[in-house]
Amino acid sequence: PPGTQRGVPHSDPPGAAAATSRGPLLPHPVPVPKGRRTVSTAAGAPRDTRTAMAAERALTIFKEDLEGPIDVAKLAAQRLGVVAVVMGKAAAKSDLIPYITDKVKNPETPDEILCRIAQQLDLAKLIGGFDPILIPPLEALCGTEETLVRNAATKTVNALVEQSTPQVAKDHFAPMLVRLCAESNWFTSRVSACHIIGTVYAAVERAPDADDMLRTLRELVVKLGADESPMVRRAASKALGDLSAKVQGKAAIAEELRTVAKAITLGPASGAQEADAIRVLAVASLPAFAAFSADTPEGCMAVMEICTALVRDRSWKLRVAIAEHLGTVAQALVSGAGAGLDLVSLYDALQRDSEPEVCFVVANKAVSMAKAASAADVASVIMPNILALVTDQSYRTPQDRAVLADVLVDLVAHCDASSDGVARIVGDVGAILPSNDESQFVRIQLVESSPKLIAAIGPSSPAARDLLSKLVKFFDPAIYHHDPAKGIASLGGDGPASGSNPQWCWRLRFVASEVVGSPELVALGVDFYRDHLTAIVRSALIDPCTLVRVSAVTCMAKWASQYAEYGGTFGQWADENVVPALVSLRTASDKTGSKSYSLRLTLVYGVECCAGYLSTNGLAQLTQQIADKDGSADPPNLRIAVARCFGRLHQSLDFKGGPAQQTVLSALQKLSADPDLDVKDLANMGLSKERLPLTFPHWGPTGAPWVAQRVGQAPK
């Protein structure tokens, strides 16, 4: 063997001899090589005899492994289905399953083995269909003390019930459920009964002549909901939702479910921690119970009674739980017979709760409640309370208030956009933007969500115009600098501005510039850009922060892409808006007299980003400016950007013989002789059609956004 020395005997690994003597567990005999000793009694035996011998041999090996060390026993238990196939249907029923039954009833059997057996007992398909012999081991496993074993057993029972016919569920699984509920020595059997009663009841309903059994099962539902053991009531509270979902539309069990729901959610209000935990679990089942009860006025009133009691409960945990699910419950009731119920008053009571956690949870679920409330109630009851929390700087943390600010914006879609209430809310949102909040989270969230507000209320409304005017103010140098002269002087610089006011930080300006390219605003058309967004873009392009300038250029490219064919001539919109904006960068750089080249880099990046949406004349104007003033300017970083930009244009853009073609080619040839090695290499790469490195990786493998749209994939 490999790894051994010639002539030195070696030993087999542990267990190898035993595995060789046993052989594999196969449904058919394995041919024995010549010269090997065989069992004489098996030679020439009939096929039935050989099959019986193979089954007996497989069962013997399985028993030996199951009685062996724990690791071997666990692997053997996981192969229970394989053993059943090897033994055949008849032998599995007569020998294997009875042995398993004795094994699971043996108190000495480890829980690890029981859990794996419970997972493998779904043997109906392997033994020719369901057989009552499967009931005893499953029933024993459902009564074990270990939770994992019971969970695996109930999962297997539910799977078998779903695979079996309704008659089998009535004749075998329902009686097993009755026996589990009748067990009084220990609570474990009744807990397992709670996990399978929903599946069994739904199956028995489809069986013929099942009225007596269904009546018995309904009595068990009430009995489990009022059980003296807290563990059983906890399981029953979880089963309430599952049972309600599976028997939805069935009126026969409605009264029993209402009794159980009231008993668990409203009963014993002792204030004990254990009782509160059970009731909280029951509240999680209320949405499914409400959907079940929404068909009748009696059911809706029962749900309303439960919700009212929970909203007024002394335990804040119960009030938090109902705040989490009240919106979903309201939607279920409103879609049925509960359209006239005053659910908004319950929501308003939770909004005004003395516990801050309750207020925060119910505010987070405002959108869910808004789907069940009228537009007037949303504008007059729900939104003002959330706005009060957002503007209260002492409430929780800035991050939490930012989350509520996003919820506030989403609520506008559920209101009448033309109402005075919505206009007032939008006005209040605009008033938050110039606030002196020490944290920026709330204002950043509101600025990010402002396109939704503007699109919802209409760009021509006074509230929308006021909101846009406040976005423009973020870029006013006189605002984000104490000294306007310092603000003008710092334009074009990337370092932190001297005398910067923290309340007008670069993050707010960055988010405001990102808003320009949002789909909601782009869809409003070119007139909206001209009237409202031009000032924001022009200010963002000369911002001291590089990220703000890059964001403004990217947003212009989105608009140019959307309206490339505007006016019937390709590139007309870009020539009227993008070219003047980029030219203004050159003017601003010359006016400041600063040695910083950041504004000129932004100009180069703008050409690289928008070249595919410009006309030939517009592209020629910009490339000529760059070639004349930046192609030979210091520092080398600027020439590197020009070489990369012109190289990408030369590789990917169809100049159609326009004037920009000769400008780009001449500039690349000049840069290919540059003394700086990096500039020289990039220029040669552009001339030789070699793939250039991407300026910004988020563009993807094709480079600038216009490349894939205009000329297909970039050359490799």
XYZ file of C-alpha atoms in Angstrom:
716
model
C 0.000 0.000 0.000
C 1.123 3.610 -0.518
C 3.074 5.026 2.380
C 4.522 1.680 3.539
C 8.004 0.293 3.055
C 8.597 -2.695 0.852
C 8.575 -5.925 2.824
C 7.198 -4.330 6.000
C 3.786 -5.692 7.042
C 1.066 -3.132 7.680
C -2.131 -3.205 9.714
C -5.633 -2.266 8.575
C -7.289 0.783 10.083
C -9.693 0.202 12.982
C -13.005 -1.257 11.853
C -11.747 -2.180 8.384
C -11.894 -5.922 9.006
C -15.424 -5.719 10.340
C -16.558 -3.631 7.397
C -14.974 -6.100 4.957
C -16.598 -9.120 6.585
C -20.036 -7.487 6.625
C -19.984 -6.049 3.160
C -22.240 -3.288 1.904
C -25.961 -3.156 2.596
C -27.389 -3.759 -0.875
C -30.802 -5.004 -1.953
C -29.243 -7.702 -4.137
C -26.492 -10.236 -3.368
C -22.988 -9.194 -4.322
C -21.137 -11.592 -6.687
C -18.379 -13.383 -4.763
C -14.984 -13.655 -6.493
C -13.611 -17.125 -7.222
C -11.620 -18.688 -4.456
C -13.452 -16.838 -1.616
C -15.232 -18.984 0.962
C -19.025 -18.605 0.896
C -21.860 -19.743 3.143
C -22.953 -23.140 1.865
C -26.568 -22.768 2.957
C -27.045 -19.722 0.719
C -25.711 -21.366 -2.456
C -28.495 -22.304 -4.819
C -31.196 -21.101 -2.448
C -34.439 -19.739 -3.937
C -34.724 -16.019 -4.524
C -37.222 -15.530 -1.666
C -34.842 -17.279 0.685
C -31.915 -15.133 -0.421
C -34.003 -11.968 0.052
C -35.016 -13.066 3.535
C -31.397 -13.797 4.398
C -30.309 -10.373 3.118
C -33.031 -8.708 5.215
C -32.011 -10.655 8.296
C -28.365 -9.807 7.725
C -29.158 -6.088 7.264
C -31.245 -6.015 10.444
C -28.481 -7.785 12.378
C -25.877 -5.278 11.257
C -28.246 -2.395 12.025
C -28.864 -3.710 15.548
C -25.157 -4.167 16.183
C -24.402 -0.607 15.071
C -27.302 0.840 17.027
C -26.040 -0.857 20.186
C -22.456 0.209 19.561
C -20.588 3.400 20.457
C -22.594 6.607 20.308
C -20.951 7.909 17.115
C -21.613 4.644 15.290
C -25.156 4.493 16.677
C -25.971 8.003 15.426
C -24.807 7.136 11.921
C -26.832 3.929 12.019
C -29.989 5.792 13.096
C -29.571 8.164 10.167
C -29.537 5.142 7.797
C -32.928 3.866 8.970
C -34.521 4.562 5.595
C -31.714 2.755 3.766
C -32.132 -0.282 5.998
C -35.872 -0.295 5.283
C -35.195 -0.354 1.540
C -32.633 -3.165 1.879
C -34.949 -5.286 4.006
C -37.964 -4.801 1.769
C -41.495 -3.721 2.626
C -42.673 -6.912 4.348
C -39.551 -7.398 6.483
C -39.504 -3.711 7.441
C -43.064 -3.969 8.724
C -42.626 -7.287 10.519
C -39.122 -6.911 11.963
C -37.618 -3.424 11.633
C -40.420 -1.163 12.893
C -41.251 -3.371 15.937
C -37.580 -3.263 16.880
C -37.599 0.537 16.518
C -40.711 0.712 18.700
C -38.995 -1.236 21.456
C -35.911 0.933 21.056
C -37.714 4.267 21.455
C -39.636 2.970 24.482
C -36.435 1.904 26.161
C -35.524 4.618 28.720
C -31.826 3.823 28.263
C -31.800 4.953 24.623
C -29.843 8.242 24.294
C -31.693 11.360 23.143
C -29.317 11.772 20.180
C -30.459 8.412 18.823
C -34.129 9.141 19.493
C -33.904 12.451 17.654
C -32.420 10.850 14.548
C -34.945 8.013 14.614
C -37.763 10.557 14.841
C -36.401 12.342 11.783
C -36.220 9.071 9.798
C -39.613 7.583 10.705
C -41.328 9.081 7.675
C -41.245 5.616 6.092
C -44.699 5.487 4.491
C -43.335 5.716 0.950
C -40.697 3.071 1.646
C -43.056 0.429 3.035
C -45.815 0.712 0.446
C -47.926 3.424 2.083
C -49.040 4.292 5.572
C -49.288 1.440 8.048
C -50.711 1.665 11.587
C -47.510 0.092 12.861
C -45.884 3.551 12.556
C -48.189 5.054 15.192
C -46.684 3.449 18.375
C -43.077 4.686 17.910
C -44.235 8.157 16.918
C -46.592 8.369 19.870
C -43.797 7.323 22.218
C -41.439 9.908 20.733
C -44.066 12.651 21.127
C -44.055 12.010 24.866
C -40.322 12.148 25.487
C -38.831 14.799 27.721
C -36.254 16.164 25.264
C -37.657 19.084 23.233
C -35.606 18.356 20.099
C -36.911 14.778 19.994
C -40.524 15.942 20.328
C -40.100 18.604 17.664
C -38.652 16.055 15.223
C -41.457 13.608 16.009
C -44.249 16.165 15.524
C -42.679 17.292 12.259
C -42.699 13.691 11.039
C -46.320 13.235 12.161
C -47.414 16.363 10.286
C -45.634 15.126 7.158
C -47.317 11.706 7.393
C -50.748 13.282 7.912
C -50.314 15.450 4.819
C -49.244 12.407 2.772
C -52.087 10.187 4.006
C -55.764 10.173 3.099
C -58.360 11.970 5.276
C -59.730 8.569 6.324
C -56.311 7.531 7.681
C -56.096 10.796 9.608
C -59.515 10.139 11.114
C -58.915 6.472 11.984
C -55.332 6.623 13.267
C -53.848 10.071 13.831
C -56.895 11.631 15.488
C -57.125 8.832 18.109
C -53.388 9.207 18.727
C -53.976 12.924 19.315
C -56.731 12.108 21.815
C -54.411 9.771 23.693
C -51.674 12.386 23.808
C -54.070 14.933 25.316
C -55.301 12.386 27.854
C -51.788 11.857 29.246
C -51.793 13.481 32.693
C -48.520 12.280 34.190
C -46.358 14.745 32.274
C -46.997 17.787 30.071
C -44.800 16.759 27.138
C -47.459 14.735 25.321
C -49.910 17.631 25.463
C -47.276 20.031 24.137
C -46.747 17.723 21.148
C -50.513 17.568 20.662
C -50.588 21.362 20.275
C -48.054 21.104 17.435
C -50.039 18.578 15.389
C -53.672 19.418 16.133
C -53.939 21.955 13.317
C -52.768 19.525 10.642
C -54.869 16.657 11.986
C -58.043 18.746 12.274
C -57.699 20.104 8.735
C -57.260 16.528 7.409
C -60.146 15.027 9.404
C -62.470 17.748 8.083
C -62.195 16.203 4.625
C -63.052 12.694 5.839
C -66.611 11.327 5.541
C -68.740 10.939 8.684
C -66.230 12.792 10.830
C -68.631 14.954 12.881
C -68.077 13.085 16.144
C -64.311 13.120 15.814
C -64.299 16.812 14.862
C -66.394 17.599 17.926
C -63.891 15.725 20.063
C -60.980 17.618 18.501
C -62.704 20.962 19.115
C -63.094 20.036 22.758
C -59.376 19.269 22.846
C -58.613 22.713 21.442
C -60.458 24.362 24.334
C -58.876 21.969 26.836
C -55.340 22.687 25.653
C -55.922 26.449 25.725
C -56.962 26.249 29.385
C -54.394 23.667 30.497
C -52.947 24.093 33.965
C -49.379 23.743 32.684
C -47.806 27.007 31.425
C -45.746 25.042 28.895
C -48.901 23.619 27.321
C -50.594 27.029 27.199
C -47.481 28.471 25.584
C -47.608 25.785 22.884
C -51.362 26.329 22.486
C -50.786 30.064 21.948
C -48.417 29.279 19.089
C -50.822 26.681 17.666
C -53.697 29.184 17.631
C -52.363 30.943 14.541
C -51.500 27.707 12.747
C -54.945 26.243 13.409
C -56.679 29.468 12.356
C -54.782 29.513 9.071
C -55.499 25.871 8.233
C -59.247 25.954 9.000
C -59.922 29.404 7.550
C -63.483 29.719 6.305
C -64.790 26.904 8.540
C -67.529 28.148 10.856
C -67.774 24.972 12.938
C -64.688 25.684 15.014
C -65.139 29.461 15.195
C -66.633 29.485 18.687
C -63.911 27.235 20.098
C -61.147 29.359 18.577
C -62.679 32.547 19.983
C -62.837 30.899 23.397
C -59.185 29.851 23.210
C -58.040 33.237 21.920
C -59.767 35.086 24.760
C -58.599 32.582 27.352
C -54.946 32.862 26.349
C -54.661 36.565 25.479
C -56.889 37.925 28.231
C -56.653 35.258 30.889
C -54.942 35.206 33.887
C -53.881 38.855 34.066
C -51.815 38.266 37.150
C -48.904 40.343 35.925
C -46.565 37.401 36.415
C -43.670 37.239 34.012
C -44.565 33.714 32.892
C -48.194 34.628 32.184
C -47.102 37.710 30.193
C -44.759 35.605 28.069
C -47.604 33.258 27.133
C -49.909 36.143 26.269
C -47.224 37.800 24.120
C -46.931 34.590 22.084
C -50.693 34.516 21.695
C -50.699 38.086 20.351
C -48.369 36.944 17.555
C -51.162 34.584 16.416
C -53.771 37.373 16.286
C -53.255 38.246 12.563
C -54.095 34.679 11.496
C -57.004 34.555 13.968
C -58.289 37.901 12.656
C -58.164 36.636 9.078
C -60.155 33.583 10.183
C -62.723 35.659 12.103
C -63.158 38.501 9.591
C -65.988 36.758 7.719
C -68.578 37.321 10.455
C -69.491 40.357 12.592
C -69.258 38.202 15.711
C -65.701 37.231 14.878
C -64.711 40.837 14.172
C -66.189 41.985 17.463
C -64.286 39.244 19.313
C -61.005 40.404 17.756
C -61.851 44.027 18.517
C -62.549 43.115 22.137
C -59.181 41.371 22.440
C -57.283 44.275 20.835
C -58.992 46.851 23.042
C -58.121 44.897 26.174
C -54.497 44.526 25.063
C -54.128 48.240 24.276
C -55.298 49.046 27.808
C -53.331 46.276 29.509
C -51.046 47.229 32.393
C -48.133 45.184 31.011
C -46.024 47.207 28.595
C -44.858 43.956 26.955
C -48.436 43.221 25.895
C -48.843 46.750 24.549
C -45.614 46.404 22.558
C -46.843 43.085 21.157
C -50.192 44.482 20.017
C -48.432 47.551 18.583
C -46.348 45.189 16.448
C -49.392 43.411 14.967
C -52.274 45.900 15.125
C -51.786 47.075 11.539
C -51.936 43.530 10.140
C -54.990 42.735 12.284
C -56.704 45.901 11.065
C -56.063 45.011 7.425
C -57.625 41.568 7.939
C -60.729 42.978 9.637
C -61.257 45.815 7.153
C -61.124 43.373 4.244
C -64.014 41.431 5.820
C -66.963 42.357 7.975
C -65.040 44.782 10.176
C -64.959 47.772 7.846
C -66.883 49.949 10.316
C -64.712 49.285 13.357
C -62.809 52.200 14.884
C -59.329 50.725 14.815
C -57.597 54.069 14.321
C -58.553 55.095 17.864
C -56.697 52.054 19.221
C -53.674 52.995 17.142
C -53.853 56.581 18.400
C -53.965 55.333 22.003
C -50.770 53.375 21.409
C -49.123 56.439 19.846
C -49.793 58.367 23.043
C -48.633 55.563 25.335
C -46.508 56.486 28.325
C -43.938 53.805 27.456
C -41.427 55.092 24.808
C -40.856 51.596 23.438
C -44.555 51.248 22.648
C -44.577 54.587 20.813
C -41.528 53.655 18.766
C -42.848 50.221 17.734
C -46.291 51.501 16.772
C -44.719 54.361 14.785
C -42.574 51.881 12.868
C -45.762 50.017 11.879
C -47.547 53.151 10.708
C -47.483 52.165 7.034
C -49.166 48.861 7.842
C -51.912 50.697 9.732
C -52.266 53.285 6.975
C -53.315 50.544 4.550
C -56.373 49.889 6.721
C -57.193 53.536 7.538
C -58.719 56.309 5.483
C -56.573 59.010 3.914
C -58.050 61.598 6.258
C -57.159 59.530 9.342
C -53.610 59.052 8.098
C -53.116 62.784 7.572
C -54.823 63.918 10.773
C -54.062 61.143 13.288
C -51.032 59.078 12.284
C -48.646 61.499 10.580
C -48.694 64.344 13.158
C -47.657 62.005 15.964
C -44.757 60.588 13.971
C -43.663 64.083 12.984
C -43.612 65.042 16.657
C -41.296 62.124 17.424
C -39.006 62.975 14.503
C -38.603 66.601 15.581
C -38.125 65.787 19.283
C -34.347 65.832 19.674
C -34.602 64.270 23.125
C -36.472 61.204 21.849
C -34.355 58.040 21.719
C -31.365 58.177 19.360
C -30.794 60.094 16.105
C -30.710 56.798 14.212
C -34.160 55.884 15.543
C -35.557 59.268 14.565
C -34.085 58.804 11.081
C -35.975 55.502 10.760
C -39.196 57.252 11.728
C -38.450 60.018 9.216
C -38.383 57.409 6.448
C -41.720 56.034 7.711
C -43.150 59.543 7.664
C -42.287 59.975 3.997
C -43.788 56.593 3.069
C -47.087 57.642 4.671
C -47.548 60.442 2.135
C -48.395 57.822 -0.518
C -51.436 56.804 1.559
C -52.828 60.346 1.808
C -54.602 62.732 -0.499
C -51.677 64.631 -1.995
C -53.787 67.731 -2.556
C -54.999 67.968 1.032
C -53.923 70.755 3.333
C -52.727 68.208 5.894
C -50.155 66.727 3.514
C -48.945 70.164 2.452
C -48.540 71.077 6.098
C -46.553 67.903 6.793
C -44.254 68.555 3.817
C -43.771 72.102 5.038
C -42.787 70.798 8.454
C -40.327 68.414 6.806
C -38.776 71.350 4.974
C -38.488 73.186 8.270
C -36.409 70.334 9.692
C -33.706 70.635 7.012
C -32.138 73.900 8.277
C -32.534 72.898 11.925
C -29.704 72.964 14.440
C -29.858 69.277 15.257
C -26.450 68.092 16.400
C -26.894 64.885 14.434
C -27.313 64.742 10.673
C -29.144 61.397 10.497
C -32.689 62.766 10.437
C -31.975 65.464 7.878
C -29.983 63.116 5.669
C -32.882 60.653 5.683
C -35.377 63.399 4.833
C -33.200 64.715 1.999
C -32.865 61.191 0.582
C -36.647 60.787 0.716
C -37.461 64.239 -0.673
C -37.970 62.950 -4.268
C -40.850 60.779 -3.017
C -42.429 63.804 -1.359
C -42.017 66.023 -4.417
C -43.411 63.374 -6.769
C -46.353 62.705 -4.416
C -47.523 66.290 -3.909
C -46.569 67.573 -7.371
C -43.526 69.652 -8.314
C -45.612 72.778 -8.897
C -47.100 72.867 -5.405
C -45.868 75.582 -3.012
C -44.661 72.966 -0.513
C -42.552 71.218 -3.162
C -41.008 74.493 -4.349
C -40.172 75.401 -0.776
C -38.533 72.013 -0.246
C -36.406 72.419 -3.384
C -35.341 75.899 -2.352
C -34.051 74.496 0.939
C -32.045 71.858 -0.945
C -30.383 74.610 -2.977
C -29.375 76.404 0.212
C -27.199 73.472 1.205
C -24.735 74.586 -1.496
C -24.690 78.309 -0.664
C -21.112 79.176 0.403
C -22.444 81.944 2.631
C -24.414 79.323 4.586
C -21.920 76.537 5.120
C -19.148 79.035 5.876
C -19.324 81.762 8.488
C -17.326 84.063 6.214
C -18.607 84.226 2.585
C -15.195 85.343 1.354
C -13.604 82.223 2.810
C -16.312 80.141 1.221
C -15.607 81.502 -2.255
C -11.856 81.185 -1.790
C -12.100 77.536 -0.766
C -14.017 76.463 -3.849
C -11.972 73.964 -5.801
C -10.218 72.677 -2.708
C -10.753 69.212 -1.305
C -9.561 69.829 2.240
C -11.849 70.699 5.139
C -13.088 74.263 4.779
C -11.936 76.743 7.373
C -14.773 77.967 9.584
C -17.123 75.251 8.366
C -20.442 75.083 10.176
C -21.113 71.477 11.345
C -24.853 71.755 10.646
C -24.131 72.122 6.919
C -21.739 69.180 6.599
C -20.628 67.660 3.316
C -22.845 64.599 3.872
C -25.969 66.713 3.523
C -24.663 68.318 0.346
C -23.704 64.912 -1.031
C -27.180 63.488 -0.400
C -28.779 66.613 -1.889
C -26.715 66.187 -5.066
C -27.645 62.488 -5.231
C -31.323 63.471 -5.152
C -30.964 65.114 -8.583
C -30.494 61.746 -10.274
C -33.304 59.917 -8.470
C -35.809 58.129 -10.753
C -38.707 60.110 -9.258
C -37.192 63.453 -10.290
C -35.836 62.264 -13.639
C -39.360 61.165 -14.562
C -40.688 64.722 -14.017
C -39.169 65.934 -17.289
C -36.705 68.447 -18.655
C -38.754 71.487 -17.685
C -38.525 70.468 -14.049
C -34.736 70.178 -14.365
C -34.479 73.603 -15.942
C -36.707 75.317 -13.385
C -35.640 73.600 -10.156
C -32.512 71.451 -10.454
C -30.111 73.526 -12.509
C -29.132 75.628 -9.502
C -28.465 72.534 -7.394
C -26.258 70.961 -10.074
C -24.287 74.140 -10.753
C -23.620 74.608 -7.035
C -22.710 70.956 -6.496
C -20.199 71.001 -9.359
C -18.062 73.626 -7.606
C -18.458 72.179 -4.116
C -15.284 71.835 -2.012
C -15.988 68.128 -1.493
C -14.935 65.785 -4.314
C -17.719 63.291 -3.625
C -20.325 66.002 -4.079
C -18.841 67.075 -7.425
C -18.595 63.487 -8.690
C -22.193 62.856 -7.634
C -23.378 65.916 -9.539
C -21.618 64.778 -12.716
C -23.077 61.276 -12.419
C -26.581 62.689 -11.972
C -26.161 64.850 -15.076
C -25.200 61.710 -17.009
C -28.447 60.035 -15.868
C -30.502 62.948 -17.157
C -28.530 63.069 -20.411
C -29.096 59.348 -20.922
C -32.843 59.656 -20.314
C -33.306 62.628 -22.647
C -30.607 61.958 -25.253
C -33.177 62.194 -28.074
C -34.987 65.218 -26.630
C -35.948 67.799 -29.253
C -35.577 65.354 -32.137
C -31.809 65.845 -32.334
C -29.390 63.577 -30.538
C -27.457 65.402 -27.844
C -29.578 68.563 -27.860
C -30.476 68.387 -24.164
C -26.886 67.624 -23.163
C -25.589 70.516 -25.270
C -28.041 72.900 -23.593
C -27.452 71.740 -20.010
C -24.330 69.612 -19.595
C -21.925 71.660 -21.721
C -22.640 75.015 -19.982
C -22.426 73.335 -16.573
C -19.026 71.822 -17.343
C -17.749 75.035 -18.904
C -18.689 76.829 -15.687
C -16.155 74.622 -13.899
C -13.376 76.173 -15.957
C -14.681 79.657 -15.220
C -14.918 78.945 -11.486
C -11.393 77.537 -11.423
C -9.994 80.629 -13.174
C -11.860 83.012 -10.863
C -10.627 81.459 -7.635
C -7.015 81.657 -8.739
C -6.378 78.551 -6.678
C -3.562 76.217 -7.536
C -5.823 73.251 -6.830
C -6.684 71.243 -9.941
C -9.718 69.472 -8.460
C -12.267 71.476 -10.462
C -10.398 70.758 -13.682
C -10.355 67.064 -12.786
C -14.112 67.258 -12.349
C -14.377 68.749 -15.830
C -12.364 65.865 -17.309
C -14.460 63.349 -15.410
C -17.649 65.046 -16.660
C -16.551 64.690 -20.284
C -15.660 61.041 -19.720
C -19.064 60.430 -18.111
C -21.302 62.306 -20.566
C -19.446 62.077 -23.881
C -21.808 59.470 -25.303
C -24.808 61.782 -24.928
C -23.281 64.936 -26.456
C -23.559 66.066 -30.055
C -20.400 66.257 -32.163
C -20.188 70.029 -31.726
C -20.704 69.888 -27.947
C -18.078 67.174 -27.584
C -15.656 69.123 -29.758
C -16.072 72.245 -27.608
C -15.243 70.422 -24.376
C -12.395 68.290 -25.742
C -10.779 71.353 -27.304
C -10.800 73.168 -23.939
C -9.271 70.178 -22.185
C -6.610 69.661 -24.877
C -5.585 73.334 -24.877
C -5.484 74.001 -21.125
C -5.112 70.647 -19.379
C -3.236 68.430 -21.816
C 0.086 70.036 -20.930
C -0.735 71.478 -17.506
C 0.819 70.625 -14.204
C 0.641 68.518 -12.115
C 1.023 65.118 -13.830
C -2.145 63.838 -12.142
C -4.186 66.134 -14.356
C -2.448 64.910 -17.517
C -3.010 61.309 -16.362
C -6.764 62.011 -16.153
C -6.728 63.588 -19.627
C -4.838 60.626 -21.113
C -7.278 58.149 -19.576
C -10.337 60.145 -20.689
C -9.157 60.721 -24.267
C -7.948 57.137 -24.536
C -11.402 55.838 -23.597
C -13.048 58.202 -26.078
C -10.666 57.072 -28.806
C -11.364 53.399 -28.055
C -15.126 53.413 -27.560
C -16.747 56.412 -29.233
C -17.775 56.768 -32.849
C -16.729 60.348 -33.678
C -18.367 60.108 -37.132
C -15.543 62.176 -38.592
C -16.366 65.141 -36.368
C -13.906 67.787 -35.195
C -13.447 66.080 -31.810
C -11.748 63.091 -33.447
C -8.674 64.999 -34.569
C -8.496 66.878 -31.265
C -8.491 63.655 -29.239
C -6.003 61.903 -31.535
C -3.581 64.845 -31.542
C -3.728 65.169 -27.756
C -3.030 61.445 -27.277
C -0.070 61.578 -29.649
C 1.321 64.547 -27.763
C 0.788 62.849 -24.383
C 2.485 59.675 -25.645
C 5.742 61.657 -25.593
C 5.151 63.083 -22.103
C 8.139 62.900 -19.740
C 5.968 61.344 -17.032
C 5.952 57.564 -17.490
C 2.353 57.063 -16.250
C 0.990 59.678 -18.650
C 2.991 58.176 -21.481
C 1.803 54.627 -20.797
C -1.896 55.588 -20.604
C -1.672 57.573 -23.840
C -0.007 54.652 -25.655
C -2.657 52.286 -24.300
C -5.379 54.531 -25.684
C -3.732 54.707 -29.099
C -3.116 50.953 -29.263
C -6.701 50.000 -28.324
C -5.397 48.278 -25.189
C -8.005 48.113 -22.427
C -7.655 51.122 -20.119
C -8.161 50.886 -16.342
C -11.506 52.153 -15.094
C -11.643 55.544 -13.426
C -14.524 54.457 -11.154
C -15.062 50.695 -10.703
C -18.786 51.055 -9.945
C -19.317 51.720 -13.652
C -18.832 48.019 -14.291
C -16.807 46.181 -16.933
C -17.845 48.482 -19.802
C -16.574 51.710 -18.267
C -18.636 54.885 -18.551
C -22.448 54.535 -18.599
C -22.798 55.521 -22.251
C -20.403 52.870 -23.609
C -22.762 49.880 -23.512
C -25.741 51.947 -24.698
C -24.049 53.676 -27.610
C -21.521 51.336 -29.154
C -21.964 48.018 -27.346
C -19.280 46.354 -25.284
C -15.951 48.084 -24.891
C -13.050 46.410 -26.705
C -11.174 43.823 -24.711
